[in-house]
Structures are given as structure tokens and as C-alpha cells.
Amino acid sequence: MQKIALVAHRKDRSKILKRLTRLGTVETVKSDLPENTAYHGVGKHREEIERKLNRLTFAFQFIKDAATEVALENKLERKHAAKEGKKIDKKEQASFKSDLKRENVLIDYDELSEIVRDEYELFAVIEHLEELNSKLVDIKSERSRKLNLSAQLKDYVALDLKFSELKSTAHTLITAGLISPEKTEELRAALGEDVYFEFYPNEKSTLVFVAAYLDDAARVGEALTAADFAKCPYDYAKKPTEMLAELAEDIATLEEARKSVYREVGKAAEYNYRFKLLYEFYNLELAKSDVAADTAETGKAFYLQGWVPAPQAELTVNAVKEVAPTAIVTVSDPEEGDAVPTYLKNSKFVAPFGDGITKLYGYPKYGDLDPNPFVALFYFVFFGFMLGDAGYGILMTIACFLYLAIKKPVKNSATMIWMFGICGISTIFWGAIFGGWFGVEAEILQQSAVGSFLLKIRQIDPLDGQQTLVMFGLALALGVVHMGVGYFLSFLNKRRTSLLDGIFNDLSWVTIFVGGLLVAAGMVFSVKVLQTVGLVIAAIGVVMLVVGGCLGKKNVFKMVGGIFGNLYGSINIFSDILSYARLFGLGLTTGVIGLAINKIGYILIDMLGPVGYIAAVIVWVGGHIFNFGINTLGVYVHNSRLQYVEFFGKFHTEGGRIFAPLGSKTRFVYLKDSLELAPAKKVSADSAK
């Protein structure tokens, strides 16, 4: 990375920021304040941009919520019709789709800017959506009110009087209301025979109608109060049944009005993609506004600072000079103490592992080694070893690359698919080494020419006693190599700041591991020279480890403590090595389960005859899908754990801030940038243009 700084006329600020956004090569930072300058600050323009973004966000969410609600209602309608023996064709139901997913589209800034031509039309549509939303809120509120009223009036449906008739006369007390069912007998006894009353049981209450002479009004009132009587609060000039019928009609009308609103919303769904483009445009405008706010300025000039990848520095300087010839641009190397962002440039093979694995753990700090190439290599090797079935590898590779060929995902939108497709190749390799072909037994493979050829490729039979140990030893050896590389990378990270610590505490373990592997190889292949050389190298490593324990210690006791600490720490190292037994365990599991699935199918054929073939096919297909899925998930998790704990734990310190250039933060589409171009020349430090 290099530091970039520019001074230009204020009138050129908009053009420069637009060009930097289109390039996507500069991450800006808040400028220092030279003498007699002030920050540009946030203006009304930003408030206007935020307002437009909020309206666009409303449009997305409103259309999405409406689409979800319509889809749910359609599903319930079909389910209800099915219970009644009817069938509703999905095509006859009004529906539309809308989502907030990122589009698989790669466009440049100039193409995106063209959407502004449609701004008036699009915001007119949004205004219509806002009106529809307001209308929908009113409809839902009124519908909810009428539904609640209808539910309450149902308690009075047995009353064959208009609500307005429930009032006392000059000589008679007339009232109606609700009581708890438990109070019915108590009230009946309290009212006595001199009072006319009727009880109408409801689901959760009892309707009471009472008619009495006014002379008994006080006694009746006391009885009703004691029964927690809730007087009817309605005075409609209609009977309950009439009111309920009228409410049902009103609710049906409101329901149709609601559906009509949704149909109108559905028409706006066709604008969703253009809404997304306009959102991205204003999102970038907001980013430019924030950058402008953090630039220092005088009455006529402004000052901007940032970071640019060294290979793109010259391209960036030339681009700025193209739109602002009078601008002064300087490029310099980072200084000690600078908060430099991390920029990783990886190959097509490595990048998926960086995005899929390293990103979840944390990016390295600027100046540290990029772990992605090493993660890619070991993850690739371990994945195939643990899945260990060439048949599954072929399916995985074909499925992933077929998806990529059909969908043609842009940028890093299919990171995991790329990664699994690449890992499928490793699975084919290791599956062939282990003789794993959908768990088919060797005896069956031998019955065909192709199967015989596949058996010749096999180098290790995981289920053959002695060779099982070979597979286990190979798993541990791969683990030793993995950890050794981790320690070596730790040494490389320390070589500038603490070289001796790197040599005696990191290279010592690399030396011990190399010696140990040579000893193991000498024992396996019966080569005594290798064993002798390995022991010598391992002994040198132990001596280095002892010396490492003495580093920085000023007295004998601390030296002894340091030596003891290093040697005692070796227990943890050997424990870490044993954790690589999971390579062996998972690799064995996939094959054993596949073999068991196949045997179950053969048993069904023997037991059921012709019908058994159908049952066997079901078992084979379902079983292998399950075996493939569950073991792929297990391999992904355990492989990631080996990278995060055993590998990264040796050298990788997260905490890096990933390079985020102006124009890189998009939500719905992918923006082309100049970082995808062929590397340009690095501009010499402190050069001025």
C-alpha cells in the first residue's frame, strides 16, 4: 500500500471524487488539518441524499412485505380449498416476487449513473407506493376495528332486539349485558320470580336480558353488580344479527380493497431492479459526501488523503490529473505508526479460500504475511483426505462448476461454490488413492475392467489392518507439515522485529518436525541414514528450543524456568499433532458408512427379490445423499477448525482492517473497479504529479 495525498481547487472536488469512485482504487481517510484550513463538513446535500435513500428503502421493504403477505395468503387459501375438496390453480392467484438480494450483475459507475435519468419516474412510483401504504394502513386499521366489533357483537347474537331498544321506560327497567358463566345460578337466585330475565350462554360468557318494574330497580341493580354484570355498551338502531351481517359485508369490502392495493403494489414490483440501481447510485453519492465532509479546505482549495495499492498508484494519479490538471498529487510509502489497511490480491484458486475461510477468522495486519495461499493449499489437501470418496468428489466438482457455468456469478458472489468445486478435485484424488468409489467393495469393482483399473490406482486400503495404520500415520504427518509451515510463517513475521525469538522459538520447532519426519520416513522405508540424519536434526531443534528458553532471561533461575516452560510446552505441541487424527477419522467414516449403505441395499435385494431392487435404489440414493451431505458438513467444520486453531494459532494475528476503497461498498449490484485491471507500475515514494 502507498499513501496518497492531493491538493486541488474546490471546484474540482466533485469531479475528482466521481473519478475515484469509478476507479475504486483509493480508500480515503479523514484529512489532517493544515494551518488555516477547516473541514468541509456535512451540508444539506447529504440530508437530501439520505431522504432519497430512505424512500427507496421503504419501496424495497413495502414491496417485499406485500409479496410475502400475498404469498402466505395464497398458500392458506389453497390449503383451505383442499380441505373442502377444491383445487385452486396457482396461476389464477395474483402474486408477485420481490427480494432484497444482491443481483448477479457487474456494471461500471458510468452505467449506474445513467439511472438518474429515470429518477423522476421512479420517485413518482415511490410516491404512489407511499399513498398505497397509507391507504393500506387505513384499510387494515378499519378492518381490525370491524373484526373486533364483530367478535364483541357475537356475544349478543341471541338478543332479538335492536340495541337502541335496551333502555328503561317510565315504569320498567330494561337492560342486557354479560356475566361470567359461573355467576349464572347466583344471579338467577338473587333476581327471584318478580323479575323477568333470560340467560343465553356464549363460549366464554353468558348474555343476560333483564326486565323489571322500577320499584325493583335498586334490588336488581345490586344483584347485577354482585354478579359483575357488564352492561351492553351499544346503542345501534339495529339488531345484533343485522349488525353482524352489515359488518361482514364491510369486512369483505375492506378485504377486497386490501387485495386491490396489493395488486397495485404488484405492478410496482417490476421497478424493483431499477430501484436497486438508483439506491446504489445514491449510496455512492452518500459515500462521496462523507469523504467530502472529511476533507480539509481553504477558501479556494481542498486537501484529501487516502491509501492506494502500490500497483494502482500510477493509474490513480493519472486519472486524477485527467479530470483536474492543476491538482497536486503525491504518493509516499507508509510511515511507522500509520493505520494502513490490508489489501490482499490472490489468484482465482486462492481467493475463494480467503473469502470463505480466512475472512471468518480475521484479516492479517498490514505488513504480516498473507495466510491465504497456505490456507488454500492445506484446506484443499485436507478436504479431499477427510471426504475421501472419489465418487462424491466427482459429483461435487460437476455440480459446483455446472452451477458456475450456468449462473455465471460475478466477482466473489459464489465464493463457497468455487471453494467446494476446487475441493472436489482434491476429493477425487484422495478418493482414488484410498479406493473410495461410492463405497463400492473391491470384490465388486474387480468384476469390471473399469473397476479393475480403479483398484490399480488405489495405494492405501483404509480397511486393511496395516494400511489403516499407514493412513493414520499419513494424517499425522500432514498435520506435522501443517504446523511446521505455521511455525515457519511465524518466523517470517518476526524476522524484522524479533529475529532471535523467531529463530529459537519458531524455527526450532520447524527443525524438530523436519527431523521427526525424516526419522519416520527412515523407519517406514528402512533407510537408517534417514533415521540418523533425522535424529541429528531433531536434536539440533531441541538445543535451539533450550536456547530459546534462555532468551531475555537475566539470571539462572529465570533461564531454567524458560527452558522448562519451552520443554513443558512440547506436551501441547504433541497434543496438537494428535488433533490431526480427525483427518483419519473422517476419511475412514465416509468410506465405512458408504460401504454399509451399499450392503443394506444388497440385503434388501436378497430378501425381497425384484421388489428389493426398488428398495435398494431408494436406500442407495437416499443413503449416499445423506452420507455425502453430513460428511461434507463435518469436513467443512473440522477442516476450518484445523486452520483456525492449529494453523492460525501459530502465526496469524487477526486485527487487520481490510482495504475498502471509495465505491466498493454496494448492496444490490457489483461495481467494476480498476483493481481488476492488470497491475500498473508502482509510483516511487514521495513522487509528485
XYZ file of C-alpha atoms in Angstrom:
689
model
C 0.000 0.000 0.000
C 1.021 3.608 -0.558
C -0.192 6.850 0.950
C -1.807 9.267 -1.490
C -2.466 12.956 -0.874
C -3.799 15.607 -3.218
C -4.466 19.322 -3.245
C -6.886 20.705 -5.822
C -9.327 23.533 -6.486
C -12.615 23.205 -4.612
C -14.484 23.400 -7.900
C -12.766 20.152 -8.961
C -13.691 18.220 -5.811
C -16.863 16.699 -7.256
C -15.101 15.587 -10.454
C -12.196 14.064 -8.529
C -14.441 12.145 -6.133
C -16.513 10.895 -9.041
C -13.394 9.642 -10.811
C -12.069 7.980 -7.633
C -15.426 6.268 -7.143
C -15.328 4.949 -10.684
C -11.746 3.738 -10.260
C -12.304 2.050 -6.908
C -8.603 2.267 -6.036
C -8.469 4.769 -3.149
C -9.605 4.388 0.435
C -9.901 7.889 1.822
C -9.180 8.875 5.418
C -10.040 11.969 7.413
C -7.555 14.587 6.324
C -5.093 16.267 8.619
C -5.838 19.933 9.208
C -3.023 22.082 7.834
C -2.767 25.636 9.122
C -5.599 27.985 8.104
C -7.897 25.145 6.976
C -11.176 23.651 8.206
C -13.185 20.557 7.426
C -15.754 20.857 4.668
C -18.424 19.385 6.949
C -21.850 17.915 6.243
C -24.210 20.013 4.158
C -27.883 19.939 3.164
C -26.950 17.864 0.127
C -26.292 14.891 2.406
C -29.686 15.264 4.071
C -31.345 15.185 0.650
C -29.425 12.029 -0.292
C -30.426 10.335 2.974
C -34.059 11.261 2.374
C -33.978 9.663 -1.068
C -32.264 6.548 0.269
C -34.907 6.245 2.984
C -37.691 6.470 0.404
C -36.011 3.824 -1.755
C -35.542 1.580 1.282
C -39.230 1.999 2.063
C -40.112 0.947 -1.501
C -37.993 -2.229 -1.265
C -39.406 -3.240 2.078
C -43.013 -2.379 1.242
C -42.969 -4.406 -1.968
C -41.180 -7.294 -0.247
C -43.605 -7.338 2.701
C -46.585 -7.168 0.360
C -45.218 -10.022 -1.764
C -44.630 -12.138 1.345
C -48.133 -11.462 2.679
C -49.784 -12.252 -0.662
C -47.803 -15.497 -0.984
C -48.835 -16.548 2.537
C -52.489 -15.744 1.890
C -52.419 -17.690 -1.371
C -50.938 -20.691 0.430
C -53.610 -20.561 3.147
C -56.325 -20.162 0.513
C -55.114 -23.259 -1.347
C -54.874 -25.199 1.918
C -58.431 -24.216 2.899
C -59.728 -25.130 -0.556
C -58.002 -28.512 -0.382
C -59.821 -29.303 2.879
C -63.117 -28.654 1.101
C -62.120 -30.866 -1.810
C -61.499 -27.951 -4.162
C -58.383 -27.090 -6.112
C -57.029 -23.637 -6.833
C -54.558 -23.181 -9.672
C -51.532 -21.167 -8.560
C -51.575 -19.357 -11.894
C -55.037 -17.988 -11.124
C -53.856 -16.390 -7.893
C -52.439 -12.889 -8.015
C -48.817 -12.985 -6.910
C -45.516 -11.226 -7.490
C -41.943 -11.620 -6.361
C -39.623 -9.176 -4.718
C -36.433 -9.635 -2.750
C -33.596 -7.618 -1.300
C -30.903 -9.969 -2.572
C -27.831 -8.739 -4.389
C -28.249 -9.009 -8.153
C -25.749 -11.079 -10.119
C -24.825 -8.007 -12.148
C -21.471 -6.312 -12.722
C -21.724 -2.739 -14.003
C -19.433 0.245 -14.051
C -20.038 3.598 -12.434
C -20.988 5.344 -15.677
C -23.697 2.762 -16.396
C -25.002 3.144 -12.863
C -25.108 6.926 -13.200
C -27.479 6.641 -16.158
C -30.276 5.541 -13.818
C -30.576 9.171 -12.684
C -32.367 9.851 -15.968
C -35.258 7.750 -14.637
C -35.234 9.364 -11.198
C -38.408 11.418 -11.717
C -40.325 8.384 -12.937
C -39.054 6.132 -10.138
C -39.795 8.573 -7.344
C -43.266 9.093 -8.825
C -43.776 5.337 -8.451
C -42.470 5.521 -4.878
C -44.875 8.381 -4.144
C -47.692 6.148 -5.387
C -46.400 3.354 -3.137
C -46.381 5.741 -0.179
C -50.018 6.599 -0.927
C -50.852 2.903 -1.204
C -49.119 2.257 2.100
C -51.127 4.998 3.781
C -54.298 3.589 2.252
C -53.344 0.090 3.348
C -52.734 1.265 6.910
C -56.213 2.835 6.981
C -57.807 -0.291 5.495
C -56.075 -2.598 7.961
C -56.968 -0.336 10.874
C -60.637 -0.148 9.846
C -60.767 -3.877 9.120
C -59.233 -4.651 12.508
C -61.761 -2.355 14.210
C -64.700 -4.018 12.481
C -63.363 -7.505 13.176
C -63.055 -6.643 16.862
C -66.554 -5.167 16.904
C -67.930 -8.227 15.125
C -66.289 -10.512 17.671
C -67.825 -8.490 20.514
C -71.308 -8.350 18.964
C -71.393 -12.125 18.603
C -71.994 -12.302 22.348
C -75.338 -10.543 21.747
C -76.489 -12.500 18.689
C -79.236 -14.267 20.703
C -80.835 -10.918 21.538
C -83.822 -10.346 19.255
C -83.992 -6.624 19.915
C -82.397 -3.545 18.494
C -79.613 -2.268 20.691
C -81.388 1.090 20.885
C -84.402 -0.638 22.478
C -82.356 -1.645 25.516
C -83.459 1.323 27.606
C -85.781 1.774 30.517
C -89.286 3.241 30.236
C -91.282 5.320 32.720
C -92.292 2.200 34.649
C -89.871 -0.506 33.538
C -86.158 -1.254 33.868
C -84.792 -2.929 30.735
C -81.135 -3.870 30.370
C -78.813 -6.503 28.891
C -75.191 -7.397 29.344
C -72.657 -10.096 30.045
C -71.678 -12.054 33.126
C -69.309 -14.911 33.837
C -70.954 -18.363 33.345
C -70.075 -19.207 36.969
C -72.291 -16.347 38.204
C -75.429 -17.547 36.388
C -77.102 -19.506 39.197
C -76.148 -16.934 41.794
C -77.793 -14.169 39.736
C -80.841 -16.312 38.990
C -81.463 -16.764 42.724
C -80.836 -13.094 43.515
C -83.287 -11.806 40.887
C -86.146 -14.003 42.120
C -89.517 -14.645 40.486
C -90.667 -10.996 40.400
C -88.112 -10.135 37.695
C -88.173 -11.267 34.070
C -84.793 -12.457 32.859
C -83.255 -14.640 30.172
C -79.809 -16.293 30.068
C -78.081 -17.054 26.741
C -74.822 -18.995 27.179
C -71.903 -17.999 24.944
C -68.490 -19.598 24.567
C -66.798 -17.559 27.299
C -69.654 -15.555 28.840
C -73.402 -15.556 29.407
C -75.754 -12.964 27.913
C -78.327 -11.687 30.406
C -81.549 -9.872 29.495
C -83.456 -8.342 32.417
C -86.863 -6.608 32.575
C -88.282 -5.424 35.921
C -90.538 -2.817 37.475
C -88.799 0.341 38.557
C -89.777 -0.463 42.142
C -87.336 -3.397 41.961
C -84.607 -1.403 40.192
C -82.423 -0.957 43.273
C -82.557 -4.643 44.214
C -81.930 -5.712 40.608
C -79.012 -3.294 40.362
C -77.417 -4.739 43.493
C -77.849 -8.286 42.178
C -76.305 -7.390 38.826
C -73.399 -5.612 40.491
C -72.746 -8.620 42.711
C -72.624 -10.804 39.583
C -70.037 -8.484 37.941
C -72.580 -7.562 35.288
C -71.108 -5.732 32.242
C -73.865 -3.656 30.695
C -74.189 -3.660 26.908
C -72.393 -0.508 25.689
C -74.016 -0.372 22.245
C -76.990 1.737 21.136
C -77.212 0.878 17.435
C -80.688 1.114 15.898
C -80.280 -2.410 14.590
C -80.450 -5.937 15.915
C -77.186 -7.803 16.592
C -77.807 -10.131 13.657
C -78.326 -7.155 11.354
C -75.186 -5.502 12.640
C -73.145 -8.674 12.160
C -74.393 -9.073 8.602
C -73.551 -5.448 7.849
C -70.102 -5.815 9.416
C -69.446 -8.974 7.396
C -70.216 -7.043 4.212
C -67.973 -4.174 5.295
C -65.127 -6.567 6.148
C -65.487 -8.285 2.776
C -65.385 -4.886 1.057
C -62.284 -3.903 3.020
C -60.670 -7.246 2.195
C -61.259 -6.652 -1.493
C -59.874 -3.128 -1.135
C -56.784 -4.577 0.567
C -56.275 -7.068 -2.245
C -56.735 -4.261 -4.751
C -53.942 -2.327 -3.029
C -51.685 -5.387 -3.206
C -52.425 -5.720 -6.916
C -51.289 -2.127 -7.344
C -48.157 -2.852 -5.310
C -47.531 -5.889 -7.509
C -47.423 -3.633 -10.565
C -44.626 -1.645 -8.916
C -42.563 -4.804 -8.373
C -41.334 -4.541 -11.961
C -39.448 -1.388 -10.927
C -37.547 -3.221 -8.190
C -34.315 -3.673 -10.154
C -34.260 -0.015 -11.187
C -34.944 0.958 -7.579
C -31.850 -1.036 -6.630
C -29.725 0.764 -9.208
C -30.943 4.159 -8.049
C -30.280 3.145 -4.441
C -26.711 2.149 -5.328
C -26.162 5.454 -7.117
C -27.269 7.496 -4.117
C -25.449 5.186 -1.726
C -22.242 6.034 -3.592
C -23.232 9.709 -3.580
C -23.597 9.451 0.193
C -20.118 7.919 0.445
C -18.696 10.761 -1.652
C -20.494 13.270 0.553
C -18.929 11.714 3.657
C -15.492 11.831 2.045
C -16.003 15.467 1.082
C -17.022 16.257 4.667
C -13.689 14.905 5.927
C -11.524 16.893 3.511
C -9.675 19.949 4.749
C -10.257 23.138 2.774
C -9.480 26.798 2.438
C -11.461 29.365 0.521
C -10.297 28.028 -2.848
C -8.620 24.632 -2.371
C -9.193 21.320 -0.626
C -6.892 18.609 0.698
C -7.612 14.861 0.528
C -5.689 11.881 1.933
C -6.016 8.136 1.495
C -4.465 4.784 0.642
C -3.914 3.197 -2.741
C -2.494 -0.235 -3.694
C 1.035 0.334 -4.956
C 0.416 -1.338 -8.352
C -2.502 1.047 -8.988
C -0.874 4.267 -7.782
C 0.238 5.485 -11.207
C -3.143 4.704 -12.740
C -4.845 6.655 -9.952
C -2.564 9.681 -10.209
C -3.057 9.869 -13.977
C -6.832 9.551 -13.600
C -6.954 12.447 -11.125
C -4.755 14.607 -13.366
C -7.054 13.831 -16.270
C -10.068 15.490 -14.625
C -8.107 18.090 -12.622
C -4.873 19.019 -14.465
C -3.918 21.607 -11.841
C -4.178 19.139 -8.943
C -1.021 18.331 -6.985
C -0.866 14.614 -6.140
C 1.804 12.964 -4.004
C 2.375 9.288 -3.330
C 4.566 8.011 -0.491
C 5.312 4.831 1.410
C 3.645 4.224 4.800
C 5.385 5.526 7.894
C 5.727 3.777 11.219
C 2.549 4.190 13.234
C 0.280 4.636 10.213
C -3.002 2.688 10.337
C -2.517 1.041 6.966
C -5.370 -1.064 5.569
C -4.728 -4.620 4.405
C -5.056 -5.313 0.704
C -4.933 -8.941 -0.412
C -4.559 -9.873 -4.063
C -4.962 -13.605 -4.609
C -5.250 -15.920 -7.584
C -8.530 -17.464 -8.677
C -7.558 -20.667 -6.857
C -6.624 -18.963 -3.590
C -9.260 -16.196 -3.390
C -12.247 -18.466 -2.564
C -10.411 -19.845 0.471
C -9.553 -16.338 1.634
C -13.169 -15.195 1.392
C -14.631 -18.449 2.697
C -12.178 -19.313 5.491
C -9.744 -16.525 6.459
C -12.415 -13.821 6.354
C -14.400 -15.598 9.089
C -11.353 -15.581 11.383
C -9.980 -12.130 10.668
C -7.667 -10.459 8.187
C -3.931 -10.097 8.895
C -2.472 -6.763 9.887
C -0.665 -4.741 7.264
C 2.897 -5.990 6.902
C 2.105 -9.519 8.102
C 2.168 -12.445 5.719
C -0.923 -13.207 3.675
C -2.124 -16.585 5.017
C -4.499 -17.238 2.115
C -2.130 -19.188 -0.219
C -1.186 -21.540 2.615
C -4.779 -21.878 3.824
C -5.855 -22.683 0.277
C -3.215 -25.394 -0.131
C -3.820 -27.161 3.181
C -7.599 -26.764 3.143
C -7.609 -28.250 -0.355
C -5.454 -31.220 0.697
C -7.249 -31.868 3.989
C -10.735 -31.616 2.488
C -10.116 -34.388 -0.016
C -8.361 -36.533 2.592
C -11.288 -36.276 5.017
C -14.098 -36.787 2.498
C -12.061 -39.465 0.773
C -14.539 -40.741 -1.843
C -13.777 -40.077 -5.499
C -17.416 -40.620 -6.485
C -18.552 -37.894 -4.132
C -15.713 -35.701 -5.390
C -16.838 -36.119 -8.995
C -20.422 -35.187 -8.087
C -19.263 -32.179 -6.070
C -16.954 -30.908 -8.800
C -19.509 -31.350 -11.590
C -22.350 -29.799 -9.555
C -20.315 -26.767 -8.476
C -18.742 -25.979 -11.827
C -22.019 -26.628 -13.649
C -23.665 -24.092 -11.352
C -20.872 -21.605 -12.050
C -21.178 -22.180 -15.802
C -24.944 -21.662 -15.788
C -25.267 -18.814 -13.282
C -22.003 -17.083 -14.242
C -21.678 -15.370 -10.839
C -19.769 -12.103 -10.836
C -16.918 -11.093 -8.558
C -16.956 -13.007 -5.253
C -20.691 -13.776 -5.236
C -20.157 -17.552 -5.303
C -17.122 -17.938 -3.053
C -18.281 -21.126 -1.346
C -19.320 -22.761 -4.629
C -15.866 -22.074 -6.079
C -14.204 -23.427 -2.954
C -16.234 -26.649 -2.850
C -15.733 -27.156 -6.584
C -11.963 -26.902 -6.146
C -12.072 -29.170 -3.082
C -13.990 -31.715 -5.144
C -10.846 -32.183 -7.241
C -8.859 -32.968 -4.096
C -11.583 -35.419 -3.064
C -11.282 -37.219 -6.402
C -7.515 -37.526 -5.937
C -7.629 -38.846 -2.370
C -10.656 -40.995 -3.120
C -8.698 -42.676 -5.910
C -5.718 -43.168 -3.560
C -7.994 -44.773 -0.939
C -10.071 -46.725 -3.473
C -13.279 -44.959 -2.466
C -15.899 -45.015 -5.234
C -19.327 -44.539 -3.616
C -18.342 -47.145 -1.020
C -18.292 -49.979 -3.567
C -16.353 -53.015 -2.315
C -13.157 -54.133 -4.042
C -14.708 -57.546 -4.867
C -17.426 -55.837 -6.893
C -15.025 -53.397 -8.565
C -12.899 -56.326 -9.759
C -15.805 -57.644 -11.815
C -15.358 -54.953 -14.492
C -12.426 -53.622 -16.485
C -13.041 -50.071 -15.264
C -13.252 -51.250 -11.665
C -10.019 -53.219 -12.014
C -8.305 -50.099 -13.339
C -9.592 -48.076 -10.384
C -8.224 -50.681 -7.974
C -4.802 -50.395 -9.599
C -4.815 -46.679 -8.830
C -5.544 -47.353 -5.160
C -2.447 -47.021 -2.987
C -3.957 -47.329 0.506
C -6.850 -49.521 1.634
C -8.241 -47.807 4.761
C -9.966 -51.028 5.888
C -6.919 -53.276 5.572
C -5.360 -53.537 9.058
C -1.767 -52.495 8.396
C -2.716 -49.972 5.708
C -5.169 -48.416 8.146
C -2.149 -47.526 10.276
C -0.433 -46.124 7.184
C -3.420 -43.842 6.621
C -3.333 -42.796 10.282
C 0.395 -42.074 10.073
C -0.085 -40.101 6.861
C -2.755 -37.980 8.586
C -0.379 -37.156 11.449
C 2.464 -36.457 9.001
C 0.274 -33.975 7.146
C -0.506 -32.386 10.495
C 3.194 -32.059 11.317
C 3.825 -30.400 7.945
C 0.851 -28.083 8.517
C 2.099 -26.988 11.929
C 5.678 -26.734 10.691
C 4.623 -24.322 7.963
C 2.711 -22.344 10.603
C 5.837 -22.010 12.748
C 7.913 -21.061 9.708
C 5.431 -18.319 8.808
C 5.628 -17.114 12.413
C 9.408 -16.854 11.989
C 8.947 -14.833 8.794
C 6.570 -12.454 10.587
C 9.113 -11.956 13.403
C 12.233 -11.599 11.280
C 12.044 -7.795 11.251
C 11.134 -7.200 14.881
C 12.352 -10.169 16.955
C 14.651 -12.298 14.820
C 16.194 -14.297 17.677
C 12.783 -15.182 19.085
C 11.726 -16.349 15.637
C 14.843 -18.477 15.218
C 14.928 -20.164 18.619
C 11.203 -20.449 19.378
C 9.722 -20.984 15.910
C 12.468 -22.353 13.642
C 13.383 -24.729 16.473
C 10.041 -26.497 16.048
C 10.400 -26.493 12.272
C 13.774 -28.195 12.754
C 12.313 -30.738 15.195
C 9.440 -31.509 12.815
C 11.781 -31.955 9.835
C 13.962 -34.273 11.898
C 10.950 -36.219 13.133
C 9.584 -36.681 9.614
C 12.975 -37.909 8.388
C 13.135 -40.407 11.252
C 9.616 -41.626 10.450
C 10.458 -41.911 6.736
C 13.626 -43.840 7.572
C 11.643 -46.285 9.707
C 8.933 -46.797 7.075
C 11.363 -47.326 4.201
C 14.084 -48.984 6.339
C 16.717 -46.350 5.494
C 18.994 -45.968 8.514
C 20.765 -42.929 7.082
C 17.491 -41.017 7.115
C 16.889 -42.047 10.706
C 20.358 -40.905 11.762
C 20.136 -37.594 9.906
C 16.645 -37.051 11.279
C 17.747 -37.638 14.861
C 20.620 -35.175 14.471
C 18.346 -32.507 13.001
C 15.732 -33.082 15.719
C 18.440 -32.832 18.394
C 19.576 -29.513 16.916
C 15.970 -28.332 17.151
C 15.778 -29.317 20.810
C 19.003 -27.416 21.528
C 17.561 -24.371 19.755
C 14.433 -24.717 21.879
C 16.544 -24.781 25.050
C 18.419 -21.663 23.923
C 15.067 -20.019 23.141
C 14.027 -20.574 26.747
C 17.040 -18.550 27.894
C 16.398 -15.542 25.644
C 15.769 -12.349 27.584
C 16.423 -14.016 30.955
C 18.940 -12.234 33.220
C 19.552 -14.871 35.904
C 19.956 -18.628 36.110
C 16.620 -19.294 37.771
C 14.688 -17.473 35.059
C 16.706 -19.291 32.409
C 15.871 -22.662 33.969
C 12.222 -21.607 34.159
C 12.257 -20.571 30.496
C 13.856 -23.850 29.419
C 11.358 -25.842 31.484
C 8.491 -23.801 30.034
C 9.574 -24.486 26.450
C 10.075 -28.205 27.068
C 6.827 -28.495 29.006
C 5.081 -26.684 26.152
C 6.093 -29.543 23.876
C 3.314 -31.591 25.500
C 0.787 -29.185 23.983
C 2.539 -29.458 20.633
C 2.197 -33.226 20.568
C -1.413 -32.850 21.680
C -1.954 -30.539 18.703
C -0.425 -33.142 16.395
C -2.872 -35.764 17.674
C -5.769 -33.457 16.793
C -4.954 -34.209 13.152
C -6.244 -37.719 13.797
C -9.568 -36.219 12.717
C -8.220 -36.392 9.153
C -8.009 -40.152 9.545
C -11.299 -40.466 11.437
C -13.430 -38.564 8.948
C -11.702 -40.153 5.962
C -12.479 -43.599 7.366
C -16.043 -42.696 8.352
C -17.125 -41.666 4.854
C -15.987 -44.960 3.347
C -17.406 -47.154 6.122
C -20.852 -45.516 6.007
C -20.884 -45.744 2.194
C -19.977 -49.425 2.417
C -22.750 -50.049 4.974
C -25.328 -48.301 2.771
C -24.379 -50.491 -0.182
C -24.583 -53.684 1.905
C -28.052 -52.760 3.173
C -29.149 -52.437 -0.462
C -27.759 -55.881 -1.322
C -29.529 -57.398 1.703
C -32.847 -55.903 0.553
C -32.348 -57.412 -2.903
C -31.671 -60.843 -1.409
C -34.690 -60.606 0.906
C -37.299 -59.059 -1.405
C -36.310 -60.227 -4.866
C -37.458 -57.925 -7.718
C -39.121 -55.503 -5.279
C -35.828 -55.372 -3.424
C -34.182 -53.623 -6.371
C -36.573 -50.689 -5.991
C -35.995 -50.599 -2.234
C -32.234 -50.889 -2.756
C -32.178 -47.966 -5.186
C -34.090 -45.842 -2.670
C -31.647 -46.818 0.090
C -28.611 -46.236 -2.106
C -29.722 -42.841 -3.399
C -31.063 -41.584 -0.065
C -28.215 -43.080 1.934
C -25.446 -41.696 -0.241
C -27.080 -38.255 -0.347
C -27.178 -38.308 3.460
C -23.617 -39.631 3.723
C -22.343 -37.055 1.254
C -24.185 -34.179 2.941
C -23.405 -34.962 6.572
C -19.757 -35.765 5.920
C -19.242 -32.715 3.702
C -20.582 -30.582 6.548
C -18.326 -32.375 9.026
C -15.297 -31.958 6.777
C -16.007 -28.239 6.355
C -16.267 -27.707 10.117
C -13.267 -29.820 11.167
C -11.075 -28.556 8.346
C -11.864 -24.976 9.328
C -11.073 -25.812 12.947
C -7.632 -27.127 11.968
C -6.905 -23.879 10.111
C -8.180 -21.596 12.872
C -6.743 -23.365 15.920
C -3.732 -25.426 14.882
C -2.510 -23.304 11.959
C -3.505 -19.685 12.627
C -2.674 -20.174 16.294
C 0.996 -20.500 15.344
C 1.463 -17.270 13.378
C -1.680 -15.401 12.372
C -2.841 -12.392 14.373
C -6.162 -11.032 13.241
C -7.000 -7.363 13.593
C -6.206 -6.135 10.118
C -8.562 -3.622 8.540
C -9.408 -4.741 5.033
C -8.873 -2.181 2.270
C -12.249 -0.578 1.448
C -11.861 1.883 -1.435
C -14.387 4.525 -2.337
C -17.035 2.833 -4.484
C -16.563 -0.659 -3.054
C -19.453 -0.708 -0.592
C -22.504 -1.658 -2.601
C -25.626 -3.530 -1.521
C -27.508 -4.762 -4.572
C -25.098 -4.889 -7.535
C -21.386 -5.369 -8.097
C -19.388 -2.399 -9.336
C -16.474 -2.780 -11.709
C -13.249 -1.295 -10.428
C -9.710 -0.772 -11.644
C -8.306 -3.224 -9.089
C -9.346 -5.919 -11.552
C -7.077 -4.492 -14.233
C -3.550 -5.678 -14.969
C -1.111 -4.339 -12.353
C 0.351 -0.967 -13.176
C 3.747 0.299 -12.146
C 4.367 1.349 -8.585
C 4.860 5.086 -8.206
C 8.086 5.929 -6.430
C 7.688 7.203 -2.900
C 7.255 10.961 -2.464
C 6.734 11.475 -6.185
C 4.623 14.469 -7.117
C 2.413 14.789 -10.135
